[in-house]
């Protein structure tokens, strides 16, 4: 079945550092890929998505590129802020809209 | 417009009791999902409803868990004879292939269940 593997946290970075959170997936066909974010005390919300190979999703300075050859969708940001502290979930949507999530990576940015 | 709502926001119950959790999806959304988020466990898929199709129950952890969706709208997740390991935040999400960015799930705030 479908699966998503993402790096376990927590990840602790200083403000303005470069962020990479790795995500790889296993799926049949051509899934859509997502990053969701959960800020402290808030619900899950979509951060960015990509629906086909080589697509780049971007939002709030975050980017992720759909790499079919490496089955990856790594999340990157060039300069993190304290306000980016949250839990980040990689996810894929396979057939019939069923969505599979990774375990989540907690990011803590310190000033 | 209104987002996904869930009730109650918090539920404390005693081991062995039954609980019902409610989800009101965004109006018009045809797909509805239930997930469980346990401390340190990430997001665990429980069940998925799509329109009038038979639900995908492949994520339900035991036969104590069941869910229904009435009239293609409101959904209720029922946990019978609750156990302490059922303590978690139960999240509901809805989506619609015909509205908004395709494939996007909209999540409710969750119900925090504590089984004593």
PDB file of C-alpha atoms in Angstrom:
ATOM      1  CA  UNK A   1       0.000   0.000   0.000  1.00  0.00           C
ATOM      2  CA  UNK A   2       0.872   3.648  -0.056  1.00  0.00           C
ATOM      3  CA  UNK A   3       3.315   4.965   2.512  1.00  0.00           C
ATOM      4  CA  UNK A   4       5.126   8.172   3.418  1.00  0.00           C
ATOM      5  CA  UNK A   5       8.435   8.342   5.253  1.00  0.00           C
ATOM      6  CA  UNK A   6       9.663  11.600   6.715  1.00  0.00           C
ATOM      7  CA  UNK A   7      12.530  12.432   8.974  1.00  0.00           C
ATOM      8  CA  UNK A   8      11.810  12.266  12.636  1.00  0.00           C
ATOM      9  CA  UNK A   9      12.259  15.363  14.663  1.00  0.00           C
ATOM     10  CA  UNK A  10      12.519  17.416  16.504  1.00  0.00           C
ATOM     11  CA  UNK A  11      14.540  19.689  14.278  1.00  0.00           C
ATOM     12  CA  UNK A  12      15.983  22.702  16.068  1.00  0.00           C
ATOM     13  CA  UNK A  13      17.354  25.590  14.025  1.00  0.00           C
ATOM     14  CA  UNK A  14      18.467  29.128  14.662  1.00  0.00           C
ATOM     15  CA  UNK A  15      16.540  31.921  13.040  1.00  0.00           C
ATOM     16  CA  UNK A  16      17.554  32.557   9.403  1.00  0.00           C
ATOM     17  CA  UNK A  17      19.010  29.052   9.035  1.00  0.00           C
ATOM     18  CA  UNK A  18      18.261  26.878   5.988  1.00  0.00           C
ATOM     19  CA  UNK A  19      15.639  24.204   6.465  1.00  0.00           C
ATOM     20  CA  UNK A  20      15.266  20.836   4.795  1.00  0.00           C
ATOM     21  CA  UNK A  21      12.758  18.226   5.925  1.00  0.00           C
ATOM     22  CA  UNK A  22      13.071  15.031   3.928  1.00  0.00           C
ATOM     23  CA  UNK A  23      10.075  13.103   2.660  1.00  0.00           C
ATOM     24  CA  UNK A  24       9.983  10.004   0.492  1.00  0.00           C
ATOM     25  CA  UNK A  25       6.998   8.003  -0.589  1.00  0.00           C
ATOM     26  CA  UNK A  26       5.836   4.688  -1.965  1.00  0.00           C
ATOM     27  CA  UNK A  27       2.756   4.611  -4.130  1.00  0.00           C
ATOM     28  CA  UNK A  28       1.365   3.087  -7.266  1.00  0.00           C
ATOM     29  CA  UNK A  29       0.565   5.336 -10.159  1.00  0.00           C
ATOM     30  CA  UNK A  30       0.982   9.067  -9.942  1.00  0.00           C
ATOM     31  CA  UNK A  31      -0.018  10.410  -6.540  1.00  0.00           C
ATOM     32  CA  UNK A  32      -0.487  14.031  -5.581  1.00  0.00           C
ATOM     33  CA  UNK A  33       1.907  15.180  -2.856  1.00  0.00           C
ATOM     34  CA  UNK A  34       1.326  17.619  -0.013  1.00  0.00           C
ATOM     35  CA  UNK A  35       2.888  19.312   2.940  1.00  0.00           C
ATOM     36  CA  UNK A  36       0.566  20.179   5.795  1.00  0.00           C
ATOM     37  CA  UNK A  37       1.509  22.290   8.802  1.00  0.00           C
ATOM     38  CA  UNK A  38       0.156  22.350  12.330  1.00  0.00           C
ATOM     39  CA  UNK A  39       1.052  25.440  14.330  1.00  0.00           C
ATOM     40  CA  UNK A  40       0.933  25.209  18.132  1.00  0.00           C
ATOM     41  CA  UNK A  41      -2.656  25.107  19.314  1.00  0.00           C
ATOM     42  CA  UNK A  42      -4.064  25.186  15.788  1.00  0.00           C
ATOM     43  CA  UNK A  43      -5.496  22.683  13.346  1.00  0.00           C
ATOM     44  CA  UNK A  44      -3.789  21.139  10.350  1.00  0.00           C
ATOM     45  CA  UNK A  45      -3.683  23.274   7.249  1.00  0.00           C
ATOM     46  CA  UNK A  46      -2.350  22.817   3.768  1.00  0.00           C
ATOM     47  CA  UNK A  47       1.043  24.434   3.222  1.00  0.00           C
ATOM     48  CA  UNK A  48       1.755  23.464  -0.386  1.00  0.00           C
ATOM     49  CA  UNK A  49       1.117  20.765  -2.937  1.00  0.00           C
ATOM     50  CA  UNK A  50       2.270  19.303  -6.238  1.00  0.00           C
ATOM     51  CA  UNK A  51       0.185  17.126  -8.506  1.00  0.00           C
ATOM     52  CA  UNK A  52       2.654  15.821 -11.078  1.00  0.00           C
ATOM     53  CA  UNK A  53       6.326  15.060 -11.560  1.00  0.00           C
ATOM     54  CA  UNK A  54       8.682  18.056 -11.561  1.00  0.00           C
ATOM     55  CA  UNK A  55       5.987  20.376 -10.193  1.00  0.00           C
ATOM     56  CA  UNK A  56       7.197  22.740  -7.500  1.00  0.00           C
ATOM     57  CA  UNK A  57       4.796  23.727  -4.761  1.00  0.00           C
ATOM     58  CA  UNK A  58       5.537  26.914  -2.875  1.00  0.00           C
ATOM     59  CA  UNK A  59       3.971  29.008  -0.141  1.00  0.00           C
ATOM     60  CA  UNK A  60       5.185  31.342   2.623  1.00  0.00           C
ATOM     61  CA  UNK A  61       8.777  30.921   1.459  1.00  0.00           C
ATOM     62  CA  UNK A  62       8.596  27.121   1.609  1.00  0.00           C
ATOM     63  CA  UNK A  63       9.186  25.010  -1.483  1.00  0.00           C
ATOM     64  CA  UNK A  64       9.022  21.342  -2.393  1.00  0.00           C
ATOM     65  CA  UNK A  65       9.611  19.684  -5.764  1.00  0.00           C
ATOM     66  CA  UNK A  66       7.894  16.466  -6.847  1.00  0.00           C
ATOM     67  CA  UNK A  67      10.749  14.130  -7.805  1.00  0.00           C
ATOM     68  CA  UNK A  68       9.396  10.968  -9.323  1.00  0.00           C
ATOM     69  CA  UNK A  69      12.819   9.481 -10.035  1.00  0.00           C
ATOM     70  CA  UNK A  70      13.732   9.587  -6.352  1.00  0.00           C
ATOM     71  CA  UNK A  71      10.123   9.355  -5.068  1.00  0.00           C
ATOM     72  CA  UNK A  72      10.770  12.378  -2.887  1.00  0.00           C
ATOM     73  CA  UNK A  73       9.115  15.650  -1.926  1.00  0.00           C
ATOM     74  CA  UNK A  74      11.555  17.381   0.395  1.00  0.00           C
ATOM     75  CA  UNK A  75      10.466  20.599   2.071  1.00  0.00           C
ATOM     76  CA  UNK A  76      12.896  23.526   2.018  1.00  0.00           C
ATOM     77  CA  UNK A  77      13.044  27.090   3.207  1.00  0.00           C
ATOM     78  CA  UNK A  78      15.978  29.388   2.792  1.00  0.00           C
ATOM     79  CA  UNK A  79      15.623  31.385   5.997  1.00  0.00           C
ATOM     80  CA  UNK A  80      13.395  30.165   8.797  1.00  0.00           C
ATOM     81  CA  UNK A  81      11.693  32.398  11.333  1.00  0.00           C
ATOM     82  CA  UNK A  82      10.540  31.755  14.875  1.00  0.00           C
ATOM     83  CA  UNK A  83       6.973  31.851  13.553  1.00  0.00           C
ATOM     84  CA  UNK A  84       7.727  28.764  11.424  1.00  0.00           C
ATOM     85  CA  UNK A  85       7.916  26.625  14.550  1.00  0.00           C
ATOM     86  CA  UNK A  86       5.310  23.927  13.993  1.00  0.00           C
ATOM     87  CA  UNK A  87       4.825  20.290  13.084  1.00  0.00           C
ATOM     88  CA  UNK A  88       5.112  19.545   9.372  1.00  0.00           C
ATOM     89  CA  UNK A  89       3.410  16.558   7.749  1.00  0.00           C
ATOM     90  CA  UNK A  90       4.196  15.134   4.341  1.00  0.00           C
ATOM     91  CA  UNK A  91       1.271  13.391   2.663  1.00  0.00           C
ATOM     92  CA  UNK A  92       0.221  11.765  -0.569  1.00  0.00           C
ATOM     93  CA  UNK A  93      -3.107  11.196  -2.225  1.00  0.00           C
ATOM     94  CA  UNK A  94      -3.387   8.008  -4.143  1.00  0.00           C
ATOM     95  CA  UNK A  95      -6.430   6.609  -5.840  1.00  0.00           C
ATOM     96  CA  UNK A  96      -9.967   7.406  -4.694  1.00  0.00           C
ATOM     97  CA  UNK A  97      -8.738  10.433  -2.704  1.00  0.00           C
ATOM     98  CA  UNK A  98      -7.418   8.383   0.185  1.00  0.00           C
ATOM     99  CA  UNK A  99      -4.633  10.393   1.800  1.00  0.00           C
ATOM    100  CA  UNK A 100      -1.662   8.880   3.610  1.00  0.00           C
ATOM    101  CA  UNK A 101       0.328  11.009   6.058  1.00  0.00           C
ATOM    102  CA  UNK A 102       3.832  10.785   7.411  1.00  0.00           C
ATOM    103  CA  UNK A 103       4.465  10.847  11.145  1.00  0.00           C
ATOM    104  CA  UNK A 104       5.180  14.569  11.234  1.00  0.00           C
ATOM    105  CA  UNK A 105       8.377  16.489  11.931  1.00  0.00           C
ATOM    106  CA  UNK A 106       8.474  19.023  14.709  1.00  0.00           C
ATOM    107  CA  UNK A 107      10.445  22.154  13.877  1.00  0.00           C
ATOM    108  CA  UNK A 108      11.622  24.503  16.566  1.00  0.00           C
ATOM    109  CA  UNK A 109      13.247  27.774  15.545  1.00  0.00           C
ATOM    110  CA  UNK A 110      15.124  29.654  18.220  1.00  0.00           C
ATOM    111  CA  UNK A 111      15.914  33.368  18.046  1.00  0.00           C
TER     112      UNK A 111
ATOM    113  CA  UNK B   1     -17.698  30.191   4.593  1.00  0.00           C
ATOM    114  CA  UNK B   2     -17.836  27.873   7.601  1.00  0.00           C
ATOM    115  CA  UNK B   3     -15.054  25.347   7.972  1.00  0.00           C
ATOM    116  CA  UNK B   4     -15.120  21.816   9.295  1.00  0.00           C
ATOM    117  CA  UNK B   5     -16.469  21.669  12.814  1.00  0.00           C
ATOM    118  CA  UNK B   6     -16.140  18.926  15.394  1.00  0.00           C
ATOM    119  CA  UNK B   7     -17.796  18.301  18.710  1.00  0.00           C
ATOM    120  CA  UNK B   8     -17.106  17.999  21.502  1.00  0.00           C
ATOM    121  CA  UNK B   9     -13.743  19.726  21.563  1.00  0.00           C
ATOM    122  CA  UNK B  10     -12.756  17.730  24.630  1.00  0.00           C
ATOM    123  CA  UNK B  11     -14.115  14.474  25.985  1.00  0.00           C
ATOM    124  CA  UNK B  12     -13.064  12.730  29.166  1.00  0.00           C
ATOM    125  CA  UNK B  13     -14.522   9.311  29.746  1.00  0.00           C
ATOM    126  CA  UNK B  14     -14.000   6.261  31.882  1.00  0.00           C
ATOM    127  CA  UNK B  15     -12.545   3.060  30.561  1.00  0.00           C
ATOM    128  CA  UNK B  16     -15.276   0.806  29.194  1.00  0.00           C
ATOM    129  CA  UNK B  17     -17.697   3.579  28.283  1.00  0.00           C
ATOM    130  CA  UNK B  18     -18.857   4.302  24.732  1.00  0.00           C
ATOM    131  CA  UNK B  19     -18.209   7.683  23.116  1.00  0.00           C
ATOM    132  CA  UNK B  20     -19.518   9.434  20.010  1.00  0.00           C
ATOM    133  CA  UNK B  21     -17.571  12.099  18.183  1.00  0.00           C
ATOM    134  CA  UNK B  22     -19.234  14.322  15.628  1.00  0.00           C
ATOM    135  CA  UNK B  23     -17.962  15.964  12.470  1.00  0.00           C
ATOM    136  CA  UNK B  24     -19.729  18.563  10.345  1.00  0.00           C
ATOM    137  CA  UNK B  25     -17.891  18.858   7.032  1.00  0.00           C
ATOM    138  CA  UNK B  26     -17.843  21.866   4.765  1.00  0.00           C
ATOM    139  CA  UNK B  27     -21.148  22.081   2.946  1.00  0.00           C
ATOM    140  CA  UNK B  28     -20.997  20.373  -0.433  1.00  0.00           C
ATOM    141  CA  UNK B  29     -17.840  18.413   0.248  1.00  0.00           C
ATOM    142  CA  UNK B  30     -18.275  14.846  -0.886  1.00  0.00           C
ATOM    143  CA  UNK B  31     -15.276  13.285   0.828  1.00  0.00           C
ATOM    144  CA  UNK B  32     -14.891  12.965   4.589  1.00  0.00           C
ATOM    145  CA  UNK B  33     -12.007  11.483   6.528  1.00  0.00           C
ATOM    146  CA  UNK B  34     -11.337  10.554  10.134  1.00  0.00           C
ATOM    147  CA  UNK B  35      -7.807  10.443  11.534  1.00  0.00           C
ATOM    148  CA  UNK B  36      -6.310   9.837  14.932  1.00  0.00           C
ATOM    149  CA  UNK B  37      -3.356  11.826  16.192  1.00  0.00           C
ATOM    150  CA  UNK B  38      -1.637  10.270  19.157  1.00  0.00           C
ATOM    151  CA  UNK B  39       1.261  11.829  21.022  1.00  0.00           C
ATOM    152  CA  UNK B  40       4.424  10.994  19.130  1.00  0.00           C
ATOM    153  CA  UNK B  41       2.539   8.865  16.603  1.00  0.00           C
ATOM    154  CA  UNK B  42       1.693  11.287  13.837  1.00  0.00           C
ATOM    155  CA  UNK B  43      -1.522  11.059  11.890  1.00  0.00           C
ATOM    156  CA  UNK B  44      -3.238   7.691  11.602  1.00  0.00           C
ATOM    157  CA  UNK B  45      -5.918   7.184   8.947  1.00  0.00           C
ATOM    158  CA  UNK B  46      -9.109   5.634  10.302  1.00  0.00           C
ATOM    159  CA  UNK B  47     -11.903   5.781   7.737  1.00  0.00           C
ATOM    160  CA  UNK B  48     -12.857   7.571   4.526  1.00  0.00           C
ATOM    161  CA  UNK B  49     -16.266   8.322   3.024  1.00  0.00           C
ATOM    162  CA  UNK B  50     -16.677   9.364  -0.600  1.00  0.00           C
ATOM    163  CA  UNK B  51     -20.143  10.275  -1.768  1.00  0.00           C
ATOM    164  CA  UNK B  52     -22.458   7.276  -1.807  1.00  0.00           C
ATOM    165  CA  UNK B  53     -19.671   4.735  -2.181  1.00  0.00           C
ATOM    166  CA  UNK B  54     -18.939   2.149   0.480  1.00  0.00           C
ATOM    167  CA  UNK B  55     -16.557   3.671   3.048  1.00  0.00           C
ATOM    168  CA  UNK B  56     -12.915   2.659   3.218  1.00  0.00           C
ATOM    169  CA  UNK B  57     -12.650   1.261   6.737  1.00  0.00           C
ATOM    170  CA  UNK B  58      -9.165  -0.132   6.335  1.00  0.00           C
ATOM    171  CA  UNK B  59      -7.686   2.099   9.037  1.00  0.00           C
ATOM    172  CA  UNK B  60     -10.057   1.265  11.871  1.00  0.00           C
ATOM    173  CA  UNK B  61      -7.891  -0.326  14.590  1.00  0.00           C
ATOM    174  CA  UNK B  62     -10.503  -2.703  15.979  1.00  0.00           C
ATOM    175  CA  UNK B  63     -14.177  -3.622  15.793  1.00  0.00           C
ATOM    176  CA  UNK B  64     -14.808  -1.273  18.715  1.00  0.00           C
ATOM    177  CA  UNK B  65     -14.502   1.573  16.224  1.00  0.00           C
ATOM    178  CA  UNK B  66     -17.248   2.411  13.753  1.00  0.00           C
ATOM    179  CA  UNK B  67     -18.378   5.441  11.808  1.00  0.00           C
ATOM    180  CA  UNK B  68     -21.345   6.496   9.803  1.00  0.00           C
ATOM    181  CA  UNK B  69     -22.180   9.394   7.594  1.00  0.00           C
ATOM    182  CA  UNK B  70     -25.811  10.354   7.372  1.00  0.00           C
ATOM    183  CA  UNK B  71     -27.229  11.992   4.274  1.00  0.00           C
ATOM    184  CA  UNK B  72     -23.777  12.484   2.860  1.00  0.00           C
ATOM    185  CA  UNK B  73     -23.046  15.202   5.395  1.00  0.00           C
ATOM    186  CA  UNK B  74     -22.553  14.838   9.142  1.00  0.00           C
ATOM    187  CA  UNK B  75     -20.426  11.956  10.361  1.00  0.00           C
ATOM    188  CA  UNK B  76     -20.237  10.253  13.736  1.00  0.00           C
ATOM    189  CA  UNK B  77     -17.287   8.207  14.935  1.00  0.00           C
ATOM    190  CA  UNK B  78     -18.250   5.785  17.690  1.00  0.00           C
ATOM    191  CA  UNK B  79     -15.811   4.053  19.998  1.00  0.00           C
ATOM    192  CA  UNK B  80     -17.294   1.299  22.116  1.00  0.00           C
ATOM    193  CA  UNK B  81     -15.848   0.047  25.390  1.00  0.00           C
ATOM    194  CA  UNK B  82     -13.113   2.659  25.342  1.00  0.00           C
ATOM    195  CA  UNK B  83      -9.596   1.741  26.408  1.00  0.00           C
ATOM    196  CA  UNK B  84      -6.822   3.989  27.675  1.00  0.00           C
ATOM    197  CA  UNK B  85      -4.907   3.519  24.434  1.00  0.00           C
ATOM    198  CA  UNK B  86      -7.813   5.193  22.600  1.00  0.00           C
ATOM    199  CA  UNK B  87      -6.780   8.508  24.159  1.00  0.00           C
ATOM    200  CA  UNK B  88      -5.809  10.800  21.297  1.00  0.00           C
ATOM    201  CA  UNK B  89      -6.975  13.730  19.238  1.00  0.00           C
ATOM    202  CA  UNK B  90      -9.500  12.638  16.628  1.00  0.00           C
ATOM    203  CA  UNK B  91      -9.416  14.757  13.506  1.00  0.00           C
ATOM    204  CA  UNK B  92     -11.987  15.061  10.781  1.00  0.00           C
ATOM    205  CA  UNK B  93     -11.298  16.461   7.330  1.00  0.00           C
ATOM    206  CA  UNK B  94     -13.365  17.013   4.225  1.00  0.00           C
ATOM    207  CA  UNK B  95     -12.574  17.683   0.609  1.00  0.00           C
ATOM    208  CA  UNK B  96     -14.325  18.007  -2.687  1.00  0.00           C
ATOM    209  CA  UNK B  97     -12.991  17.284  -6.137  1.00  0.00           C
ATOM    210  CA  UNK B  98     -15.230  19.936  -7.524  1.00  0.00           C
ATOM    211  CA  UNK B  99     -14.482  22.897  -5.308  1.00  0.00           C
ATOM    212  CA  UNK B 100     -11.389  24.802  -4.284  1.00  0.00           C
ATOM    213  CA  UNK B 101      -7.862  23.648  -4.998  1.00  0.00           C
ATOM    214  CA  UNK B 102      -8.094  20.005  -6.066  1.00  0.00           C
ATOM    215  CA  UNK B 103      -7.157  17.394  -3.507  1.00  0.00           C
ATOM    216  CA  UNK B 104      -6.963  19.821  -0.596  1.00  0.00           C
ATOM    217  CA  UNK B 105      -8.251  18.519   2.712  1.00  0.00           C
ATOM    218  CA  UNK B 106      -9.742  20.939   5.181  1.00  0.00           C
ATOM    219  CA  UNK B 107      -9.317  19.867   8.768  1.00  0.00           C
ATOM    220  CA  UNK B 108     -11.486  20.443  11.774  1.00  0.00           C
ATOM    221  CA  UNK B 109     -10.031  21.473  15.147  1.00  0.00           C
ATOM    222  CA  UNK B 110     -10.241  17.940  16.490  1.00  0.00           C
ATOM    223  CA  UNK B 111     -11.734  16.264  19.528  1.00  0.00           C
ATOM    224  CA  UNK B 112      -9.313  15.484  22.336  1.00  0.00           C
ATOM    225  CA  UNK B 113     -10.389  12.191  23.909  1.00  0.00           C
ATOM    226  CA  UNK B 114      -9.036  11.178  27.282  1.00  0.00           C
ATOM    227  CA  UNK B 115      -9.868   7.744  28.639  1.00  0.00           C
ATOM    228  CA  UNK B 116      -9.235   7.409  32.361  1.00  0.00           C
TER     229      UNK B 116
END
